[in-house]
Amino acid sequence: MRFEAGVVYRELTGFRPLELDLYSPDDPVATVVYLHGGGWRRGSRRRPVVPGCFERLVAEGFAVATVDYRLSGEATFPAPLEDVLVALDHLRRPAFLLGESAGAHLALLAALTGSSPVLGVVAWFPPTDLLAMPAGPTSREAGLLGAAPHDVPELARAASPVAHVHAAAPPVLLLHGDNDNLVPAEHSVRMAEGLRSAGAPVELELVPGAGHMWLDADTESIMDQSVTFLRRLAAPPKR
């Protein structure tokens, strides 16, 4: 496995350089771009919620790019989405997106609204409708938007993946704990319903008893389902 650390993919005046790390097997079947969680205000590209996630993906033949984006203390929406889209352009190859929580939110938005080709999305416990969150002026959502969602409803809708579903969306796998008290599973249920209604390919799995950040979940099973989905899409078509 080759490892390239701290590759600068974007430099903006007044901000820290934005970096990605790249883990590569000898002959990758495809690239997975990982987006970390942390409520848009914290988190690290090097600390996935499932330990060993990157190594498992590389062992399955995927290159993995783990990406920084501007946090809400640095810039408000759409800044982090813009960063993700620039990172995808920087890689110069179609990629899958895998995100957790806030990172899953950005992964869905990038796949649904961006111009870079996305092969598919694995979204772990994503917030998909910011107006459905009980978010006050000091909430994570308010930090992302610069105001409480209900005070800026048009911006909140623009930042909500459920508002951007369309038939040409890439395949999406939604995995969400049915005991998630921070981002209720209804967010993934409504996202799946919207994609299905639009005619887009989507799979939804509610994980019994699991909370946010995969609390009380079998993370090996989570990885198995995610890898199976990615490998099925990455497999070359049979002739």
Coordinates of N, CA and C in Angstrom, one line a residue:
M1 N 0.8 -1.2 0.0 CA 0.0 0.0 0.0 C 0.9 1.2 0.0
R2 N 0.6 2.2 -0.9 CA 1.2 3.5 -0.9 C 0.4 4.5 -0.1
F3 N 1.1 5.4 0.6 CA 0.4 6.4 1.4 C 1.0 7.7 1.1
E4 N 0.2 8.7 0.7 CA 0.6 10.1 0.5 C -0.1 10.9 1.5
A5 N 0.6 11.6 2.3 CA 0.0 12.4 3.4 C 0.1 13.9 3.1
G6 N -1.0 14.6 3.5 CA -1.0 16.0 3.4 C -0.9 16.6 2.1
V7 N -1.5 16.0 1.1 CA -1.5 16.5 -0.3 C -2.5 17.8 -0.3
V8 N -1.9 18.9 -0.6 CA -2.7 20.1 -0.6 C -3.6 20.2 -1.9
Y9 N -4.9 20.2 -1.7 CA -5.7 20.2 -2.9 C -6.4 21.6 -3.1
R10 N -6.4 22.5 -2.1 CA -7.0 23.8 -2.3 C -6.3 24.8 -1.3
E11 N -6.0 26.0 -1.8 CA -5.4 27.0 -1.0 C -6.3 28.3 -1.3
L12 N -6.9 28.8 -0.2 CA -7.7 30.0 -0.3 C -7.1 31.1 0.6
T13 N -7.0 32.3 0.2 CA -6.4 33.4 1.0 C -7.2 33.5 2.3
G14 N -6.5 33.5 3.4 CA -7.1 33.7 4.7 C -7.5 32.4 5.4
F15 N -7.3 31.3 4.7 CA -7.7 30.0 5.3 C -6.5 29.1 5.3
R16 N -6.5 28.1 6.2 CA -5.5 27.0 6.2 C -5.5 26.3 4.8
P17 N -4.4 25.8 4.4 CA -4.4 24.9 3.2 C -5.3 23.7 3.5
L18 N -6.1 23.3 2.5 CA -6.9 22.1 2.7 C -6.2 20.9 2.1
E19 N -6.2 19.8 2.8 CA -5.3 18.7 2.5 C -6.2 17.4 2.3
L20 N -5.6 16.4 1.7 CA -6.1 15.1 1.7 C -5.0 14.1 1.8
D21 N -5.3 12.9 2.3 CA -4.4 11.8 2.4 C -4.9 10.8 1.3
L22 N -3.9 10.1 0.7 CA -4.3 9.1 -0.3 C -3.6 7.8 0.0
Y23 N -4.5 6.8 0.2 CA -4.1 5.4 0.5 C -4.3 4.6 -0.8
S24 N -3.3 3.9 -1.4 CA -3.5 3.3 -2.7 C -2.9 1.9 -2.7
P25 N -3.7 0.9 -3.1 CA -3.2 -0.4 -3.4 C -2.5 -0.4 -4.7
D26 N -1.9 -1.5 -5.1 CA -1.1 -1.5 -6.3 C -1.9 -1.3 -7.6
D27 N -3.1 -1.8 -7.6 CA -3.9 -1.7 -8.8 C -5.4 -1.5 -8.4
P28 N -5.7 -0.2 -8.0 CA -7.0 0.0 -7.5 C -8.1 -0.2 -8.5
V29 N -9.2 -0.7 -8.0 CA -10.4 -0.9 -8.8 C -11.2 0.4 -9.0
A30 N -11.1 1.3 -8.0 CA -11.8 2.5 -8.0 C -11.3 3.3 -6.8
T31 N -11.7 4.6 -6.7 CA -11.4 5.4 -5.6 C -12.6 5.7 -4.7
V32 N -12.4 5.7 -3.4 CA -13.4 6.1 -2.4 C -12.9 7.3 -1.7
V33 N -13.7 8.4 -1.8 CA -13.4 9.6 -1.1 C -14.2 9.6 0.3
Y34 N -13.5 9.7 1.4 CA -14.0 9.6 2.7 C -14.2 11.0 3.3
L35 N -15.4 11.3 3.8 CA -15.7 12.6 4.4 C -16.0 12.4 5.9
H36 N -15.3 13.0 6.8 CA -15.5 12.8 8.2 C -16.7 13.5 8.8
G37 N -17.2 13.0 9.9 CA -18.2 13.7 10.6 C -17.7 14.7 11.7
G38 N -18.6 15.1 12.5 CA -18.2 16.1 13.6 C -19.1 17.3 13.6
G39 N -20.3 17.2 13.1 CA -21.3 18.3 13.2 C -20.8 19.5 12.4
W40 N -20.0 19.3 11.4 CA -19.5 20.4 10.5 C -18.6 21.3 11.2
R41 N -18.3 21.1 12.5 CA -17.5 22.0 13.3 C -16.2 21.4 13.9
R42 N -16.1 20.1 13.7 CA -14.9 19.4 14.3 C -14.7 18.1 13.5
G43 N -13.7 17.3 13.9 CA -13.5 16.0 13.2 C -12.2 16.0 12.5
S44 N -11.8 14.8 12.1 CA -10.5 14.7 11.4 C -10.6 13.7 10.3
R45 N -9.9 14.0 9.2 CA -9.9 13.1 8.0 C -9.2 11.7 8.4
R46 N -8.4 11.7 9.5 CA -7.6 10.5 9.8 C -8.3 9.7 10.9
R47 N -9.5 10.1 11.4 CA -10.1 9.3 12.5 C -11.5 8.9 12.0
P48 N -11.7 7.8 11.2 CA -13.0 7.4 10.9 C -13.7 6.8 12.1
V49 N -15.1 6.8 12.0 CA -15.9 6.3 13.1 C -15.7 4.8 13.3
V50 N -15.3 4.1 12.2 CA -15.0 2.6 12.2 C -13.5 2.5 12.1
P51 N -12.8 2.1 13.2 CA -11.4 1.9 13.1 C -11.0 0.9 12.1
G52 N -10.0 1.1 11.3 CA -9.5 0.2 10.3 C -10.3 0.3 9.0
C53 N -11.2 1.3 8.9 CA -12.0 1.5 7.7 C -11.2 1.6 6.5
F54 N -10.2 2.5 6.5 CA -9.4 2.8 5.3 C -8.6 1.5 4.9
E55 N -8.0 0.8 5.9 CA -7.2 -0.4 5.6 C -8.1 -1.5 5.0
R56 N -9.3 -1.6 5.5 CA -10.3 -2.6 4.9 C -10.6 -2.2 3.4
L57 N -10.8 -1.0 3.2 CA -11.1 -0.6 1.8 C -10.0 -0.8 0.9
V58 N -8.8 -0.5 1.3 CA -7.6 -0.8 0.5 C -7.4 -2.3 0.3
A59 N -7.6 -3.1 1.3 CA -7.5 -4.5 1.2 C -8.5 -5.1 0.2
E60 N -9.6 -4.4 0.0 CA -10.6 -4.8 -1.0 C -10.4 -4.2 -2.4
G61 N -9.2 -3.5 -2.5 CA -8.8 -3.0 -3.9 C -9.1 -1.6 -4.2
F62 N -9.6 -0.8 -3.2 CA -9.9 0.6 -3.4 C -8.8 1.5 -3.0
A63 N -8.6 2.5 -3.8 CA -7.8 3.7 -3.3 C -8.7 4.5 -2.4
V64 N -8.2 5.1 -1.4 CA -9.0 5.9 -0.5 C -8.4 7.3 -0.3
A65 N -9.2 8.3 -0.6 CA -8.7 9.7 -0.4 C -9.5 10.3 0.8
T66 N -8.9 10.7 1.8 CA -9.5 11.2 3.0 C -9.3 12.7 3.0
V67 N -10.4 13.5 3.1 CA -10.4 14.9 2.7 C -10.8 15.8 3.8
D68 N -10.0 16.9 4.0 CA -10.4 18.0 4.8 C -11.4 18.8 4.1
Y69 N -12.2 19.6 4.9 CA -13.1 20.6 4.4 C -13.2 21.7 5.4
R70 N -13.5 22.9 5.0 CA -13.6 24.0 6.0 C -14.7 23.7 7.0
L71 N -14.4 23.9 8.3 CA -15.4 23.7 9.4 C -16.2 25.0 9.6
S72 N -17.3 24.8 10.4 CA -18.2 26.0 10.5 C -17.6 27.1 11.2
G73 N -16.6 26.9 12.1 CA -15.9 28.0 12.7 C -15.0 28.8 11.8
E74 N -14.8 28.3 10.6 CA -13.9 28.9 9.6 C -14.8 29.6 8.5
A75 N -15.9 28.9 8.0 CA -16.7 29.4 7.0 C -18.0 28.7 7.0
T76 N -19.1 29.4 6.6 CA -20.4 28.8 6.6 C -20.7 28.2 5.2
F77 N -21.9 27.4 5.2 CA -22.3 26.8 3.9 C -22.6 27.9 2.9
P78 N -22.1 27.7 1.6 CA -21.8 26.4 1.0 C -20.3 26.0 1.0
A79 N -19.5 26.7 1.9 CA -18.0 26.5 1.8 C -17.6 25.1 1.9
P80 N -18.1 24.3 2.9 CA -17.6 22.9 2.9 C -18.0 22.0 1.7
L81 N -19.1 22.3 1.2 CA -19.5 21.6 -0.1 C -18.6 22.0 -1.2
E82 N -18.3 23.3 -1.3 CA -17.4 23.7 -2.4 C -16.1 23.0 -2.3
D83 N -15.6 22.9 -1.0 CA -14.3 22.2 -0.8 C -14.3 20.7 -1.3
V84 N -15.4 20.1 -1.0 CA -15.6 18.7 -1.4 C -15.6 18.6 -2.9
L85 N -16.3 19.5 -3.6 CA -16.3 19.5 -5.0 C -15.0 19.7 -5.7
V86 N -14.2 20.7 -5.1 CA -12.8 20.9 -5.5 C -11.9 19.7 -5.4
A87 N -12.1 19.0 -4.2 CA -11.3 17.8 -4.0 C -11.6 16.7 -5.0
L88 N -12.9 16.6 -5.4 CA -13.2 15.6 -6.4 C -12.6 16.0 -7.8
D89 N -12.6 17.3 -8.1 CA -12.0 17.8 -9.3 C -10.5 17.5 -9.3
H90 N -9.9 17.7 -8.1 CA -8.4 17.6 -8.0 C -8.0 16.1 -8.2
L91 N -8.8 15.2 -7.9 CA -8.5 13.7 -8.0 C -8.5 13.3 -9.5
R92 N -9.3 14.1 -10.3 CA -9.3 13.8 -11.8 C -9.7 12.4 -12.1
R93 N -10.6 11.8 -11.4 CA -11.1 10.5 -11.7 C -12.5 10.4 -11.1
P94 N -13.4 9.6 -11.7 CA -14.7 9.3 -11.0 C -14.4 8.6 -9.7
A95 N -15.2 8.9 -8.7 CA -15.0 8.3 -7.4 C -16.3 8.0 -6.7
F96 N -16.2 7.1 -5.7 CA -17.3 6.9 -4.8 C -17.1 7.9 -3.6
L97 N -18.2 8.1 -2.9 CA -18.2 8.9 -1.7 C -18.6 8.1 -0.5
L98 N -17.9 8.2 0.5 CA -18.3 7.5 1.8 C -18.2 8.6 2.9
G99 N -19.3 8.8 3.6 CA -19.3 9.8 4.6 C -20.1 9.4 5.8
E100 N -19.7 10.0 7.0 CA -20.4 9.7 8.2 C -21.0 11.0 8.8
S101 N -22.3 11.0 9.1 CA -22.9 12.1 9.8 C -22.8 13.4 8.9
A102 N -22.1 14.4 9.4 CA -22.0 15.6 8.6 C -21.3 15.3 7.3
G103 N -20.3 14.4 7.3 CA -19.6 14.0 6.1 C -20.6 13.3 5.1
A104 N -21.5 12.5 5.6 CA -22.5 11.9 4.8 C -23.4 12.9 4.2
H105 N -23.8 13.9 4.9 CA -24.6 15.0 4.4 C -23.9 15.7 3.2
L106 N -22.6 16.0 3.4 CA -21.9 16.6 2.3 C -21.7 15.6 1.1
A107 N -21.5 14.4 1.4 CA -21.4 13.4 0.3 C -22.6 13.4 -0.6
L108 N -23.8 13.3 0.1 CA -25.0 13.3 -0.7 C -25.2 14.6 -1.5
L109 N -24.9 15.7 -0.9 CA -25.1 17.0 -1.6 C -24.1 17.0 -2.8
A110 N -22.9 16.6 -2.6 CA -21.9 16.6 -3.7 C -22.3 15.7 -4.8
A111 N -22.9 14.6 -4.5 CA -23.4 13.6 -5.5 C -24.6 14.2 -6.3
L112 N -25.4 14.9 -5.6 CA -26.7 15.3 -6.2 C -26.6 16.7 -6.8
T113 N -25.6 17.5 -6.5 CA -25.6 18.9 -7.0 C -24.3 19.2 -7.7
G114 N -23.3 18.4 -7.6 CA -22.0 18.7 -8.2 C -21.9 18.3 -9.7
S115 N -20.8 18.7 -10.3 CA -20.6 18.4 -11.8 C -19.6 17.3 -11.9
S116 N -18.8 17.0 -10.9 CA -17.8 15.9 -11.0 C -18.6 14.5 -11.0
P117 N -18.2 13.6 -11.8 CA -18.9 12.3 -11.8 C -18.7 11.5 -10.5
V118 N -19.7 11.1 -9.9 CA -19.7 10.3 -8.7 C -20.3 8.9 -9.0
L119 N -19.6 7.9 -8.7 CA -20.0 6.5 -9.0 C -21.1 6.0 -8.1
G120 N -21.1 6.5 -6.8 CA -22.1 6.0 -5.9 C -21.7 6.6 -4.5
V121 N -22.7 6.5 -3.6 CA -22.5 7.1 -2.3 C -22.9 6.1 -1.2
V122 N -22.0 6.0 -0.2 CA -22.4 5.3 1.0 C -22.5 6.3 2.1
A123 N -23.7 6.5 2.7 CA -24.0 7.5 3.7 C -24.3 6.9 5.0
W124 N -23.5 7.1 6.0 CA -23.8 6.6 7.3 C -24.4 7.7 8.2
F125 N -25.6 7.4 8.7 CA -26.4 8.2 9.6 C -26.4 9.7 9.2
P126 N -26.8 10.1 7.9 CA -26.7 11.4 7.5 C -27.9 12.3 7.9
P127 N -27.7 13.6 8.3 CA -28.8 14.5 8.4 C -29.1 15.0 7.0
T128 N -30.4 14.8 6.6 CA -30.7 15.1 5.2 C -31.7 16.2 5.0
D129 N -32.3 16.7 6.1 CA -33.3 17.8 6.1 C -33.0 18.7 7.3
L130 N -32.3 19.8 7.0 CA -31.9 20.6 8.1 C -33.1 21.3 8.8
L131 N -34.2 21.5 8.1 CA -35.4 22.1 8.6 C -36.1 21.1 9.6
A132 N -35.8 19.9 9.5 CA -36.5 18.9 10.4 C -35.7 18.7 11.7
M133 N -34.6 19.4 11.8 CA -33.8 19.2 13.0 C -34.2 20.3 14.0
P134 N -34.3 19.9 15.3 CA -34.7 20.9 16.4 C -33.5 21.8 16.7
A135 N -33.1 22.7 15.8 CA -31.9 23.4 15.8 C -32.0 24.8 16.2
G136 N -31.5 25.2 17.4 CA -31.5 26.6 17.8 C -30.3 27.4 17.3
P137 N -30.1 28.6 17.8 CA -29.1 29.5 17.3 C -27.7 29.0 17.7
T138 N -27.5 28.1 18.7 CA -26.2 27.6 19.0 C -26.0 26.2 18.5
S139 N -26.8 25.7 17.7 CA -26.8 24.3 17.3 C -25.7 24.1 16.2
R140 N -25.4 22.8 15.9 CA -24.4 22.5 14.8 C -24.9 23.0 13.5
E141 N -26.3 22.9 13.3 CA -26.9 23.3 12.0 C -26.8 24.8 11.9
A142 N -27.0 25.5 13.0 CA -26.8 27.0 12.9 C -25.4 27.4 12.7
G143 N -24.5 26.7 13.2 CA -23.1 26.9 12.9 C -22.8 26.8 11.4
L144 N -23.3 25.7 10.8 CA -23.1 25.5 9.4 C -23.7 26.6 8.5
L145 N -24.9 27.0 8.9 CA -25.7 28.0 8.1 C -25.4 29.4 8.4
G146 N -24.9 29.7 9.6 CA -24.7 31.0 10.1 C -25.9 31.6 10.8
A147 N -27.0 30.8 10.9 CA -28.2 31.1 11.6 C -29.0 29.8 11.8
A148 N -30.0 29.9 12.8 CA -30.8 28.7 12.9 C -31.6 28.4 11.7
P149 N -31.7 27.1 11.3 CA -32.4 26.8 10.0 C -33.7 27.5 9.8
H150 N -34.5 27.6 10.8 CA -35.9 28.2 10.5 C -35.8 29.7 10.3
D151 N -34.6 30.3 10.7 CA -34.5 31.7 10.4 C -34.0 32.0 9.0
V152 N -33.4 30.9 8.3 CA -32.9 31.0 7.0 C -33.4 29.8 6.2
P153 N -34.8 29.7 6.0 CA -35.3 28.5 5.4 C -34.8 28.2 4.0
E154 N -34.6 29.2 3.2 CA -34.2 28.9 1.8 C -32.8 28.4 1.8
L155 N -31.9 28.9 2.6 CA -30.6 28.4 2.7 C -30.6 27.0 3.3
A156 N -31.4 26.8 4.3 CA -31.5 25.4 5.0 C -32.0 24.4 3.9
R157 N -32.9 24.8 3.1 CA -33.4 23.9 2.0 C -32.3 23.6 1.0
A158 N -31.5 24.6 0.7 CA -30.4 24.5 -0.3 C -29.4 23.5 0.3
A159 N -29.2 23.5 1.6 CA -28.2 22.7 2.3 C -28.8 21.3 2.7
S160 N -30.0 20.9 2.2 CA -30.6 19.7 2.6 C -30.7 18.7 1.4
P161 N -30.0 17.6 1.5 CA -30.0 16.6 0.4 C -31.4 16.2 -0.1
V162 N -32.4 16.2 0.8 CA -33.8 15.7 0.4 C -34.4 16.7 -0.6
A163 N -33.9 17.9 -0.7 CA -34.4 18.9 -1.6 C -33.8 18.8 -3.0
H164 N -32.8 17.9 -3.2 CA -32.1 17.8 -4.4 C -32.2 16.5 -5.1
V165 N -33.1 15.6 -4.7 CA -33.2 14.3 -5.3 C -33.6 14.4 -6.8
H166 N -33.1 13.6 -7.6 CA -33.4 13.6 -9.1 C -33.1 12.2 -9.6
A167 N -33.7 11.9 -10.8 CA -33.6 10.6 -11.4 C -32.2 10.2 -11.8
A168 N -31.4 11.2 -12.1 CA -30.0 10.9 -12.5 C -29.0 10.7 -11.4
A169 N -29.5 10.7 -10.1 CA -28.6 10.5 -9.0 C -27.9 9.2 -9.1
P170 N -26.6 9.2 -8.6 CA -25.9 7.9 -8.6 C -26.5 7.0 -7.5
P171 N -26.2 5.7 -7.6 CA -26.7 4.8 -6.6 C -26.2 5.2 -5.2
V172 N -27.2 5.0 -4.2 CA -26.9 5.5 -2.8 C -27.2 4.3 -1.9
L173 N -26.4 4.1 -0.9 CA -26.6 3.2 0.2 C -26.7 4.0 1.5
L174 N -27.8 3.9 2.1 CA -28.1 4.6 3.4 C -28.1 3.6 4.5
L175 N -27.2 3.8 5.5 CA -27.1 3.0 6.7 C -27.3 3.9 7.9
H176 N -28.3 3.5 8.7 CA -28.6 4.4 9.8 C -29.1 3.5 11.0
G177 N -28.7 3.9 12.2 CA -29.1 3.2 13.4 C -30.6 3.6 13.7
D178 N -31.4 2.6 14.1 CA -32.8 2.9 14.4 C -32.9 3.5 15.8
N179 N -31.8 3.6 16.6 CA -31.8 4.2 17.9 C -30.9 5.4 18.0
D180 N -30.8 6.1 16.8 CA -30.0 7.3 16.7 C -30.8 8.5 17.3
N181 N -30.3 9.0 18.5 CA -31.0 10.1 19.1 C -30.5 11.5 18.7
L182 N -29.4 11.5 17.9 CA -28.8 12.8 17.5 C -29.4 13.1 16.1
V183 N -29.3 12.2 15.2 CA -29.9 12.3 13.8 C -30.9 11.2 13.6
P184 N -32.1 11.4 13.9 CA -33.1 10.3 13.8 C -33.1 9.6 12.4
A185 N -33.3 8.3 12.5 CA -33.3 7.4 11.3 C -34.3 7.9 10.2
E186 N -35.3 8.7 10.6 CA -36.3 9.3 9.7 C -35.6 10.1 8.6
H187 N -34.4 10.6 8.9 CA -33.7 11.4 7.9 C -33.3 10.5 6.7
S188 N -32.8 9.3 7.0 CA -32.5 8.3 5.9 C -33.7 7.7 5.3
V189 N -34.8 7.5 6.1 CA -36.0 7.0 5.5 C -36.6 7.9 4.5
R190 N -36.6 9.2 4.8 CA -37.2 10.2 3.9 C -36.3 10.4 2.7
M191 N -35.0 10.3 2.9 CA -34.1 10.4 1.7 C -34.3 9.2 0.8
A192 N -34.4 8.0 1.3 CA -34.7 6.9 0.5 C -36.0 7.0 -0.3
E193 N -37.0 7.4 0.4 CA -38.3 7.6 -0.2 C -38.3 8.6 -1.4
G194 N -37.5 9.7 -1.1 CA -37.4 10.8 -2.2 C -36.7 10.2 -3.4
L195 N -35.6 9.5 -3.2 CA -34.8 9.0 -4.3 C -35.6 7.9 -5.1
R196 N -36.3 7.1 -4.3 CA -37.2 6.1 -5.0 C -38.3 6.8 -5.8
S197 N -38.9 7.8 -5.3 CA -40.0 8.5 -6.0 C -39.4 9.1 -7.3
A198 N -38.2 9.6 -7.2 CA -37.6 10.2 -8.4 C -37.1 9.2 -9.4
G199 N -37.1 7.9 -9.0 CA -36.6 6.9 -10.0 C -35.1 6.6 -9.9
A200 N -34.5 7.1 -8.8 CA -33.0 6.9 -8.6 C -32.8 5.6 -7.8
P201 N -31.6 4.9 -8.0 CA -31.3 3.7 -7.3 C -30.9 4.0 -5.9
V202 N -31.5 3.3 -4.9 CA -31.2 3.6 -3.5 C -31.5 2.3 -2.7
E203 N -30.6 2.1 -1.7 CA -30.8 1.0 -0.7 C -30.8 1.6 0.7
L204 N -31.6 1.1 1.5 CA -31.7 1.6 2.9 C -31.6 0.5 3.9
E205 N -30.8 0.6 4.9 CA -30.7 -0.4 5.9 C -30.7 0.3 7.3
L206 N -31.8 0.0 8.1 CA -31.8 0.5 9.4 C -31.2 -0.5 10.4
V207 N -30.2 -0.1 11.1 CA -29.5 -1.1 11.9 C -30.1 -1.2 13.3
P208 N -30.7 -2.3 13.7 CA -31.4 -2.4 14.9 C -30.6 -2.1 16.2
G209 N -31.1 -1.2 17.0 CA -30.5 -0.9 18.3 C -29.3 0.0 18.2
A210 N -28.8 0.4 17.0 CA -27.6 1.2 16.8 C -27.9 2.7 17.0
G211 N -27.0 3.4 17.7 CA -27.1 4.8 17.9 C -26.2 5.6 16.9
H212 N -26.1 6.9 17.2 CA -25.2 7.7 16.4 C -23.8 7.3 16.5
M213 N -23.0 7.5 15.5 CA -21.6 7.1 15.5 C -21.4 5.6 15.7
W214 N -22.4 4.8 15.3 CA -22.5 3.4 15.4 C -22.4 2.9 16.8
L215 N -22.9 3.6 17.8 CA -23.0 3.1 19.1 C -23.8 1.9 19.2
D216 N -23.3 0.8 19.8 CA -23.9 -0.5 20.0 C -24.2 -1.2 18.6
A217 N -23.4 -0.9 17.6 CA -23.6 -1.5 16.3 C -22.4 -2.5 16.1
D218 N -22.7 -3.4 15.2 CA -21.7 -4.4 14.8 C -21.0 -3.7 13.6
T219 N -19.9 -3.0 13.8 CA -19.2 -2.2 12.8 C -18.6 -3.1 11.7
E220 N -18.3 -4.4 12.0 CA -17.8 -5.3 11.0 C -18.9 -5.5 10.0
S221 N -20.1 -5.7 10.4 CA -21.2 -5.9 9.5 C -21.5 -4.7 8.7
I222 N -21.3 -3.5 9.3 CA -21.5 -2.2 8.6 C -20.5 -2.1 7.5
M223 N -19.2 -2.5 7.8 CA -18.2 -2.4 6.7 C -18.5 -3.5 5.6
D224 N -18.9 -4.7 6.0 CA -19.3 -5.7 5.0 C -20.3 -5.2 4.1
Q225 N -21.4 -4.6 4.6 CA -22.5 -4.1 3.7 C -21.9 -3.0 2.8
S226 N -21.1 -2.1 3.4 CA -20.6 -1.0 2.6 C -19.7 -1.5 1.5
V227 N -18.8 -2.4 1.8 CA -17.9 -2.9 0.8 C -18.6 -3.7 -0.3
T228 N -19.6 -4.5 0.1 CA -20.4 -5.2 -0.9 C -21.0 -4.3 -1.9
F229 N -21.6 -3.2 -1.4 CA -22.2 -2.2 -2.3 C -21.2 -1.6 -3.2
L230 N -20.0 -1.2 -2.7 CA -19.0 -0.6 -3.5 C -18.4 -1.5 -4.5
R231 N -18.2 -2.7 -4.1 CA -17.6 -3.7 -5.1 C -18.5 -4.1 -6.2
R232 N -19.8 -4.2 -5.9 CA -20.8 -4.5 -6.9 C -20.8 -3.4 -8.0
L233 N -20.7 -2.1 -7.5 CA -20.8 -1.0 -8.5 C -19.4 -0.9 -9.2
A234 N -18.3 -1.3 -8.6 CA -17.0 -1.1 -9.2 C -16.7 -2.3 -10.2
A235 N -17.4 -3.4 -10.0 CA -17.1 -4.5 -10.9 C -17.4 -4.2 -12.3
P236 N -16.5 -4.6 -13.2 CA -16.7 -4.3 -14.7 C -17.9 -5.1 -15.2
P237 N -18.6 -4.5 -16.1 CA -19.8 -5.2 -16.7 C -19.4 -6.5 -17.3
K238 N -20.3 -7.6 -17.1 CA -20.0 -8.9 -17.8 C -20.4 -8.8 -19.3
R239 N -19.6 -9.5 -20.1 CA -19.8 -9.5 -21.5 C -20.5 -10.8 -21.9

